[in-house]
Amino acid sequence: MDVQIILTLFVLILTVFLFVTEILRSDVSALIILTTLVILGLVTPQEAFEGFSSEAVIAMVGVMVISSGIQRTGLMIKASRYILDVAGRNEKRLVGVVSIFEGLISAFLQNVGSAALFIPALMRISRLTGIPSRRILLPIGYAAVIGGTVTMIGSATLILVNDFLLSAGYEPYGLFDVTPVGIALVITGVFYFFFFGRYVLPDSDSLEGDMEQEGIVESWNLVSSIYYVRVVGTSRLKGVTRKEAELLKNYNLYLIALLQNNDVLYAPWTHTRFTDGQILALMGVKEDVSRFCSDFGVTIVPGGKLADSMSNDLVGFAEAIIRPKSHLIGKSIFELNFRKSYGLEPLILFSGQNEENAEFSDRPLNAGDTIVVQGLWDNIRKISSDHDFYVTTHIEGDTYRRTKEMSALACFLSSIFLTFTGLSIAVSFLIGAIGMVLLGVLSSHEAYRSVEWEVIVLIGGIFPLSVALSESGFASWISGFIGAHLAGNLLLFLVATGIVMTVSTIILSNIASTVVFVPIFIQMSSDLGIHPAPVALLAGICASNSFILPTHQVNALIKSPGNYKNSDFIRAGLGMTVLFLVVSVSLIYLFYY
């Protein structure tokens, strides 16, 4: 065996180890692989960095910016509300209608973001109707994953497929060339849960949260009103910290702001000390406020300037969902100094099936947890652009730029139209992204912040591995080793391709498995006299066949709100995985050859 092949095999083993163990972030692992390839002489420095200028990376950046622009205008919030109105409250109709629309939305927008749009609303519908959230979140999450196969920009894996085909000298696929397969897969998913949902979806159990607060649903009128109390020199509250006063624990009151020396402080942090002359804004019911006043010797007063500072155009409520792979996971509200860091008051925590509205500051946060916060719209706006959160609530003011809705839609539709003019997908969507900035839908700063740089570095960093697999002779070697057993049987070869990609995307990330195996399948199919393009397309599609475990980001997002166990994903995902494989292989075999 050639030394180059042995070294490439070593790097391949290193890649599997880093991505399976997840001892490092995926982008860091990718950069380690890149530098290792250069040090071992498997790629030149120029080849090592070509991935960062590849069409796949440019296309991903364009899609991310356009997706952010559309969400910034509030178009998707409008769409999600309309879809939920159409879906109604019947379980099968709700799951079916939302799944179809979720699949179509995920065809053009990032599937994690589109799935996050529906989670809070579905949780509220669950509490209103008594339909266990465990029975509705998982099908919608699967639909978001499948929706990524409806267009060639729906998932990073399909974007990469086009890049590999181009590098190998083959014509890349057009934006909608994969759509027949993707639509068939979405319909398959809907029918799967329609007919077999009762058998494969988890039932409600003792962990399904209690229903005693069903009134906290359709609006954010979490409490009756805000009362203002003054701290005076003789008050027993003077010199006491917020933490020591135990407002929430003993009185069920939230301190949402205070006025001191004519300055308003929103969401005072835990160690804020009460002093003479302060006016406190307390959110709660009057009986609890009266009891607090009696115990501490303070009195209710007119709000004055503080009341003016609590107007709806300045402050409000929002839902913030913890993203998968967020830096906040495993940390508590207290550890994060949440009030001081974000200037927001955490009111309720939806974690798994549990609604926490008492003291939850010591609870570690999980991916998919929803925090209901109150504070300045400006502060809510800041966390809406923070990669640790998804903010799914309409933000007042200029956050949702309603006047830019048509501009954003024009940029999006223009990008799609341009793909039919002969321009590549990457260039078309880059033009759309530039249009978002030029038309004022996004500022330049917002456009940069909308890019998930960890994904971009992951793609650019691991890309040279595909070069090494081809140039070292490894792809040809393994093609000759395996190809002899599959020669002359196209269907068997496609089945093997689908199975390998399905298994690898469960073990590795979908991007890593695409980079590792698609070049090999292109080489192998070429050696066997099979047109490589449909094989590569099938490989890219099956890289989204990730249902058995919560390894896909969408599955990680819904795991906590649905209180799912790994066994729940295995139970529902096994059948979905087999159907996905059968449908995708069959359609590629019948219509692409």
XYZ file of C-alpha atoms in Angstrom:
593
model
C 0.000 0.000 0.000
C 1.306 3.438 -0.964
C 2.601 5.678 1.852
C 0.251 8.479 0.765
C -2.725 6.156 1.131
C -1.562 5.070 4.611
C -1.179 8.691 5.717
C -4.607 9.549 4.307
C -6.110 6.602 6.179
C -4.468 7.911 9.360
C -6.050 11.350 8.856
C -9.395 9.696 8.116
C -9.203 7.754 11.385
C -8.245 10.962 13.209
C -11.268 12.692 11.643
C -13.644 9.961 12.807
C -12.146 10.045 16.298
C -12.484 13.822 16.661
C -16.061 13.964 15.392
C -17.304 10.889 17.257
C -15.808 11.816 20.626
C -16.609 15.553 20.265
C -13.732 16.355 22.613
C -13.289 19.591 20.653
C -15.672 21.903 18.829
C -16.312 20.793 15.263
C -14.633 23.858 13.732
C -11.510 23.346 15.865
C -11.416 19.690 14.833
C -11.681 20.725 11.183
C -8.728 23.109 11.513
C -6.650 20.355 13.163
C -7.428 18.096 10.201
C -6.481 20.872 7.767
C -3.114 21.534 9.387
C -2.388 17.811 9.712
C -2.971 17.338 5.985
C -0.518 20.162 5.191
C 2.133 18.927 7.639
C 1.947 15.395 6.203
C 2.278 16.787 2.678
C -1.053 15.362 1.532
C -2.201 18.777 0.301
C -0.374 21.974 -0.586
C -0.995 25.136 1.456
C -2.934 26.541 -1.499
C -5.164 23.432 -1.651
C -5.625 23.552 2.124
C -7.354 26.910 2.005
C -9.294 26.489 -1.225
C -12.262 25.253 0.783
C -12.811 28.695 2.271
C -13.336 30.139 -1.201
C -15.305 27.194 -2.514
C -18.769 27.620 -3.999
C -20.173 25.614 -1.079
C -18.935 28.171 1.442
C -20.101 31.136 -0.651
C -23.524 29.526 -1.114
C -23.823 28.843 2.624
C -22.980 32.459 3.462
C -25.539 33.723 0.970
C -28.274 31.426 2.285
C -27.543 32.397 5.905
C -27.703 36.133 5.187
C -30.890 35.853 3.124
C -32.475 33.653 5.793
C -31.585 36.207 8.462
C -32.983 39.058 6.360
C -36.310 37.310 5.846
C -36.632 36.556 9.555
C -35.629 40.127 10.458
C -38.675 41.472 8.609
C -41.044 39.165 10.512
C -42.288 37.423 7.359
C -41.725 33.988 8.868
C -43.532 34.900 12.103
C -46.555 35.911 10.008
C -46.308 32.688 8.025
C -46.040 30.494 11.126
C -49.078 32.119 12.756
C -51.121 31.655 9.592
C -50.037 28.014 9.319
C -51.019 27.292 12.918
C -54.411 28.931 12.368
C -54.985 26.691 9.342
C -53.769 23.601 11.199
C -56.347 23.869 13.988
C -56.225 21.808 17.186
C -56.764 18.220 15.983
C -53.581 16.217 16.568
C -53.312 14.514 13.159
C -54.320 17.642 11.240
C -51.944 19.775 13.305
C -49.006 17.445 12.723
C -49.795 16.967 9.031
C -50.324 20.611 8.074
C -47.418 22.002 10.110
C -45.092 19.242 8.858
C -45.831 20.044 5.208
C -45.242 23.771 5.680
C -42.191 23.119 7.855
C -40.704 20.965 5.111
C -41.294 23.683 2.507
C -39.864 26.436 4.723
C -36.769 24.339 5.479
C -36.210 23.950 1.746
C -34.994 27.546 1.615
C -34.180 28.585 5.186
C -31.929 26.935 7.733
C -33.914 24.038 9.176
C -32.917 24.712 12.792
C -34.263 28.266 12.613
C -37.478 27.233 10.879
C -38.100 24.523 13.487
C -37.529 27.023 16.313
C -40.320 29.232 14.921
C -42.963 26.658 15.791
C -41.743 25.303 19.138
C -43.244 27.942 21.513
C -46.590 28.022 19.668
C -46.807 24.216 19.600
C -45.997 24.065 23.315
C -48.813 26.528 24.026
C -51.253 24.581 21.821
C -50.232 21.440 23.688
C -51.111 23.014 27.016
C -54.437 24.358 25.712
C -55.652 21.189 24.015
C -54.089 18.553 26.235
C -52.270 17.022 23.225
C -48.919 15.867 24.649
C -46.118 17.965 23.172
C -44.112 14.760 22.897
C -46.483 13.658 20.137
C -46.254 16.787 18.004
C -42.714 18.174 18.305
C -40.895 15.123 16.977
C -42.820 14.825 13.662
C -42.365 18.560 13.015
C -38.647 18.268 13.818
C -38.299 15.372 11.386
C -40.136 17.419 8.732
C -37.586 20.227 9.185
C -34.734 17.765 8.607
C -36.409 16.212 5.552
C -37.245 19.656 4.166
C -33.548 20.245 3.673
C -33.693 17.789 0.749
C -36.323 19.748 -1.229
C -33.822 22.150 -2.849
C -30.083 22.151 -3.411
C -29.679 24.900 -0.796
C -31.848 23.244 1.860
C -28.909 21.607 3.586
C -25.155 22.093 3.680
C -24.667 18.535 2.442
C -26.398 19.198 -0.899
C -24.482 22.446 -1.333
C -21.277 20.448 -0.836
C -22.390 17.824 -3.362
C -22.514 20.442 -6.112
C -19.037 21.628 -5.174
C -17.608 18.100 -5.351
C -19.274 17.472 -8.705
C -17.838 20.720 -10.063
C -14.350 19.836 -8.781
C -14.569 16.422 -10.453
C -15.528 18.008 -13.760
C -19.251 17.221 -13.726
C -22.198 19.562 -14.199
C -23.662 20.688 -10.853
C -27.356 20.294 -10.124
C -29.813 23.159 -10.464
C -31.695 24.556 -7.496
C -34.806 22.413 -7.988
C -33.283 19.286 -9.560
C -33.635 17.452 -6.254
C -37.166 18.720 -5.552
C -39.106 15.626 -6.767
C -37.174 13.454 -4.313
C -37.471 15.987 -1.487
C -41.231 16.451 -1.919
C -41.729 12.683 -1.985
C -39.724 12.361 1.231
C -41.746 15.106 2.973
C -45.006 13.401 1.951
C -43.606 10.063 3.127
C -42.832 11.578 6.527
C -46.341 13.040 6.841
C -48.006 9.735 5.939
C -45.664 7.814 8.236
C -46.791 9.730 11.298
C -50.410 9.924 10.111
C -50.755 6.142 9.922
C -48.159 4.932 12.418
C -47.851 7.887 14.808
C -49.970 6.176 17.446
C -47.501 3.281 17.542
C -44.137 5.034 17.239
C -44.631 8.352 19.070
C -44.232 8.440 22.860
C -47.359 8.777 24.969
C -47.802 11.305 27.749
C -46.343 10.223 31.058
C -45.854 11.585 34.545
C -43.269 14.028 33.243
C -45.865 15.834 31.112
C -45.999 19.139 32.957
C -48.905 19.993 35.256
C -51.828 21.955 33.819
C -52.535 24.295 36.753
C -51.306 27.347 34.845
C -53.086 26.834 31.528
C -54.099 30.466 31.659
C -50.515 31.445 30.805
C -50.864 30.738 27.125
C -51.990 32.974 24.305
C -50.567 36.253 25.563
C -47.811 37.463 27.861
C -50.132 38.818 30.548
C -48.273 36.706 33.024
C -49.402 38.747 36.017
C -52.124 41.278 36.652
C -50.133 44.487 36.840
C -47.084 46.450 37.953
C -46.971 48.242 41.319
C -44.471 50.851 42.456
C -43.140 51.026 46.018
C -40.737 53.502 47.622
C -37.862 52.555 49.912
C -37.635 55.000 52.817
C -35.018 55.449 55.514
C -37.024 53.635 58.153
C -37.864 50.699 55.903
C -36.604 47.257 56.852
C -35.751 46.858 53.165
C -32.989 49.474 53.331
C -29.536 47.867 53.043
C -30.990 44.494 51.982
C -29.952 42.957 48.633
C -32.385 41.633 46.090
C -31.225 38.100 46.833
C -31.725 38.527 50.572
C -35.243 39.938 50.112
C -36.347 36.680 48.370
C -39.072 38.500 46.470
C -39.943 35.606 44.203
C -39.673 32.826 46.755
C -41.656 34.480 49.539
C -43.957 36.881 47.703
C -44.190 35.651 44.097
C -43.063 39.096 42.939
C -40.685 40.044 40.164
C -38.469 43.104 40.529
C -38.376 44.263 36.927
C -36.888 47.750 37.380
C -35.984 50.423 39.907
C -35.506 54.181 39.867
C -32.510 55.648 41.679
C -31.147 59.198 41.367
C -33.513 59.728 38.438
C -31.967 56.813 36.524
C -33.907 53.673 35.618
C -32.224 50.305 36.091
C -33.984 47.438 34.314
C -33.740 43.851 35.629
C -31.580 44.716 38.676
C -29.110 41.952 39.320
C -29.023 39.643 42.330
C -26.666 41.717 44.481
C -28.385 45.068 43.941
C -28.765 46.700 47.368
C -31.896 48.670 48.232
C -31.285 52.233 49.417
C -33.289 55.183 50.664
C -35.330 56.935 47.975
C -35.426 54.119 45.443
C -38.721 53.324 43.705
C -39.186 49.666 42.819
C -41.337 48.304 39.977
C -42.839 45.028 41.195
C -44.791 42.712 38.921
C -47.376 40.589 40.677
C -50.855 40.589 42.218
C -51.923 43.282 44.656
C -52.327 40.922 47.630
C -48.697 39.818 47.388
C -47.500 43.403 46.977
C -49.496 44.466 50.064
C -48.000 41.625 52.083
C -44.505 42.618 50.953
C -45.158 46.271 51.903
C -46.386 45.228 55.335
C -43.396 42.998 56.046
C -40.757 45.533 54.965
C -42.405 48.815 55.877
C -42.643 50.266 52.342
C -45.611 51.925 50.659
C -47.189 51.876 47.215
C -46.631 55.153 45.356
C -47.404 56.572 41.889
C -44.858 55.339 39.366
C -44.037 58.718 37.812
C -40.954 58.528 35.612
C -40.508 54.838 36.360
C -44.050 54.104 35.168
C -43.370 56.055 31.983
C -40.256 53.934 31.478
C -42.341 50.742 31.612
C -44.540 51.600 28.618
C -45.164 48.904 26.031
C -43.164 50.655 23.359
C -40.056 50.458 25.568
C -40.374 47.127 27.390
C -42.066 43.818 26.770
C -41.965 40.043 26.987
C -40.160 37.581 24.736
C -39.450 33.881 24.344
C -35.788 32.966 23.957
C -34.864 29.388 23.038
C -31.430 27.997 23.894
C -29.761 26.899 20.647
C -28.105 23.512 20.183
C -24.365 23.817 20.929
C -24.989 27.122 22.712
C -22.266 28.188 25.111
C -25.000 28.559 27.753
C -25.813 24.839 27.901
C -25.013 23.369 31.315
C -24.824 26.797 32.958
C -27.466 28.286 35.234
C -29.120 31.707 35.218
C -27.111 32.509 38.344
C -23.777 31.431 36.828
C -24.455 33.533 33.746
C -25.269 36.659 35.790
C -28.260 36.692 33.447
C -29.813 39.960 34.619
C -26.493 41.812 34.633
C -25.252 40.300 31.361
C -28.415 40.720 29.318
C -30.431 43.367 31.199
C -33.501 41.106 31.160
C -35.662 39.603 33.894
C -36.123 35.807 33.523
C -39.740 35.005 34.414
C -40.443 31.449 33.341
C -38.308 28.509 32.253
C -39.787 25.790 30.034
C -37.376 22.893 30.437
C -38.423 19.558 29.030
C -42.061 19.156 30.043
C -41.711 21.317 33.143
C -42.716 24.942 33.510
C -40.686 26.659 36.196
C -41.996 30.010 37.360
C -40.662 29.863 40.885
C -36.956 30.096 41.679
C -35.016 28.408 38.861
C -31.786 30.391 38.853
C -29.733 27.320 39.817
C -31.171 25.045 37.122
C -28.632 24.182 34.378
C -29.907 25.164 30.921
C -30.407 22.613 28.149
C -30.636 22.924 24.380
C -34.249 23.709 23.479
C -35.117 25.278 26.841
C -37.344 28.333 26.506
C -36.838 31.300 28.823
C -39.633 33.860 29.043
C -37.960 37.202 29.687
C -39.098 40.762 30.318
C -37.139 43.921 29.695
C -36.222 46.653 27.267
C -36.910 45.866 23.629
C -33.370 47.038 22.907
C -31.991 44.326 25.190
C -34.320 41.704 23.711
C -33.121 42.836 20.296
C -29.510 42.214 21.338
C -30.116 38.606 22.353
C -32.097 38.053 19.137
C -28.815 38.484 17.240
C -26.867 36.403 19.775
C -25.920 32.958 18.443
C -26.799 31.424 21.822
C -30.525 32.239 21.479
C -33.444 31.998 19.114
C -35.915 34.780 19.918
C -39.271 33.743 18.450
C -41.433 36.595 19.767
C -42.260 39.679 17.756
C -39.984 42.476 18.941
C -41.537 45.918 19.000
C -39.881 48.925 17.403
C -37.740 48.522 14.331
C -36.592 44.957 14.990
C -39.074 43.457 12.573
C -38.658 45.831 9.688
C -42.167 45.607 8.269
C -41.386 48.246 5.651
C -38.640 45.969 4.304
C -40.815 42.880 3.849
C -41.159 43.332 0.097
C -37.452 44.146 -0.271
C -36.482 40.943 1.557
C -38.947 38.896 -0.470
C -37.627 40.458 -3.692
C -34.025 39.527 -2.770
C -35.079 35.970 -1.970
C -37.130 35.464 -5.138
C -34.448 37.155 -7.259
C -31.871 34.702 -5.953
C -34.075 31.811 -7.027
C -34.757 33.398 -10.440
C -31.058 34.006 -11.067
C -30.333 30.275 -10.769
C -32.371 29.813 -13.967
C -30.285 32.336 -15.898
C -27.161 30.200 -15.891
C -25.570 31.697 -12.794
C -24.423 29.241 -10.148
C -26.390 28.814 -6.917
C -23.503 30.385 -4.988
C -23.387 33.531 -7.115
C -27.192 33.827 -7.245
C -27.614 33.726 -3.494
C -24.579 35.921 -2.889
C -26.256 38.568 -5.085
C -29.415 38.149 -2.993
C -27.404 38.581 0.199
C -25.766 41.759 -1.127
C -29.232 43.006 -2.049
C -30.364 42.518 1.546
C -27.680 44.997 2.643
C -28.087 47.478 -0.220
C -31.875 47.663 0.287
C -31.516 48.189 4.035
C -33.060 44.896 5.162
C -29.842 44.206 7.088
C -26.940 46.399 8.040
C -23.450 45.193 7.128
C -22.846 44.352 10.789
C -26.070 42.334 10.989
C -25.181 40.492 7.798
C -21.844 39.417 9.272
C -23.490 38.382 12.538
C -26.057 36.270 10.695
C -23.321 33.983 9.375
C -22.682 30.922 11.554
C -18.927 31.050 11.318
C -18.469 27.738 13.115
C -20.214 26.015 10.193
C -18.204 27.993 7.630
C -14.885 27.109 9.326
C -16.039 23.493 9.606
C -16.735 23.270 5.869
C -13.613 25.184 4.833
C -11.398 23.319 7.284
C -12.473 19.797 6.428
C -12.725 20.434 2.683
C -9.022 19.639 1.986
C -9.683 16.103 3.207
C -11.699 15.504 0.040
C -8.700 16.698 -1.994
C -6.386 14.348 -0.121
C -8.767 11.408 -0.608
C -8.632 11.922 -4.376
C -5.007 12.967 -4.948
C -3.431 10.410 -2.606
C -5.087 7.575 -4.499
C -7.115 6.531 -1.462
C -10.459 6.986 -3.263
C -9.259 4.895 -6.218
C -7.831 2.230 -3.880
C -11.031 1.785 -1.903
C -13.023 2.017 -5.136
C -11.119 -0.930 -6.545
C -11.375 -2.842 -3.268
C -15.156 -2.471 -2.914
C -16.183 -1.887 -6.520
C -15.389 -5.461 -7.555
C -18.274 -6.720 -5.392
C -20.748 -4.160 -6.739
C -19.844 -4.049 -10.430
C -22.758 -4.536 -12.805
C -25.463 -3.998 -10.214
C -26.570 -0.353 -10.151
C -29.378 -0.856 -7.630
C -27.111 -2.673 -5.180
C -24.533 0.103 -5.531
C -27.155 2.779 -4.781
C -28.430 0.840 -1.771
C -24.872 0.511 -0.453
C -24.330 4.258 -0.977
C -27.504 5.103 0.933
C -26.695 2.767 3.825
C -23.101 4.009 4.177
C -24.213 7.659 4.227
C -27.061 6.948 6.660
C -24.809 5.135 9.123
C -21.946 7.620 8.805
C -24.155 10.679 9.338
C -25.366 9.145 12.617
C -21.810 8.532 13.785
C -20.195 11.671 12.340
C -21.768 15.020 11.586
C -23.646 15.214 8.281
C -21.061 17.645 6.892
C -18.100 15.460 7.877
C -19.653 12.330 6.388
C -20.389 14.209 3.150
C -16.808 15.462 2.831
C -15.373 12.026 3.571
C -17.606 9.793 1.464
C -18.980 11.782 -1.478
C -15.569 12.069 -3.227
C -15.109 8.331 -2.731
C -18.517 7.538 -4.244
C -17.832 9.864 -7.182
C -14.554 8.077 -7.872
C -16.074 4.640 -7.334
C -19.064 5.227 -9.618
C -16.777 6.647 -12.303
C -14.571 3.556 -12.131
C -17.633 1.303 -12.410
C -18.966 3.180 -15.437
C -21.880 4.674 -13.504
C -22.766 8.337 -13.929
C -21.433 9.867 -10.650
C -23.847 12.815 -10.356
C -26.969 10.885 -9.210
C -24.825 8.824 -6.832
C -23.417 11.995 -5.283
C -26.939 13.428 -5.069
C -28.180 10.308 -3.278
C -25.238 10.525 -0.870
C -26.051 14.166 -0.098
C -29.733 13.331 0.445
C -28.966 10.397 2.744
C -26.632 12.598 4.792
C -29.920 14.093 6.080
C -31.241 10.645 7.044
C -30.572 11.405 10.699
C -33.549 10.361 12.806
C -32.443 7.502 15.052
C -30.450 9.639 17.511
C -30.542 13.360 18.412
C -27.276 13.999 16.555
C -28.846 16.395 14.047
C -29.173 19.968 15.365
C -32.951 19.991 14.885
C -33.323 16.798 16.929
C -31.121 18.312 19.635
C -33.337 21.419 19.621
C -36.601 19.522 20.233
C -35.187 16.975 22.674
C -35.573 19.094 25.798
C -38.989 20.729 25.074
C -40.402 17.311 24.155
C -38.631 15.605 27.062
C -37.500 12.927 24.635
C -35.175 10.092 25.499
C -32.820 8.470 23.008
C -35.179 5.488 22.984
C -37.969 7.775 21.698
C -35.837 8.782 18.714
C -34.890 5.139 18.072
C -38.530 4.021 18.231
C -39.810 6.676 15.831
C -36.622 7.025 13.818
C -36.054 3.411 12.779
C -39.134 3.272 10.561
C -38.512 6.786 9.230
C -34.892 5.912 8.420
C -35.880 2.785 6.461
C -38.634 4.621 4.557
C -36.292 7.542 3.802
C -33.699 5.127 2.428
C -36.188 3.140 0.337
C -37.878 6.204 -1.171
C -34.648 8.106 -1.953
C -32.859 5.099 -3.483
C -35.941 4.108 -5.494
C -36.514 7.575 -6.935
C -32.848 8.100 -7.837
C -32.776 4.652 -9.491
C -36.030 5.152 -11.427
C -35.822 8.800 -12.488
C -32.157 9.875 -12.457
C -30.732 6.976 -14.478
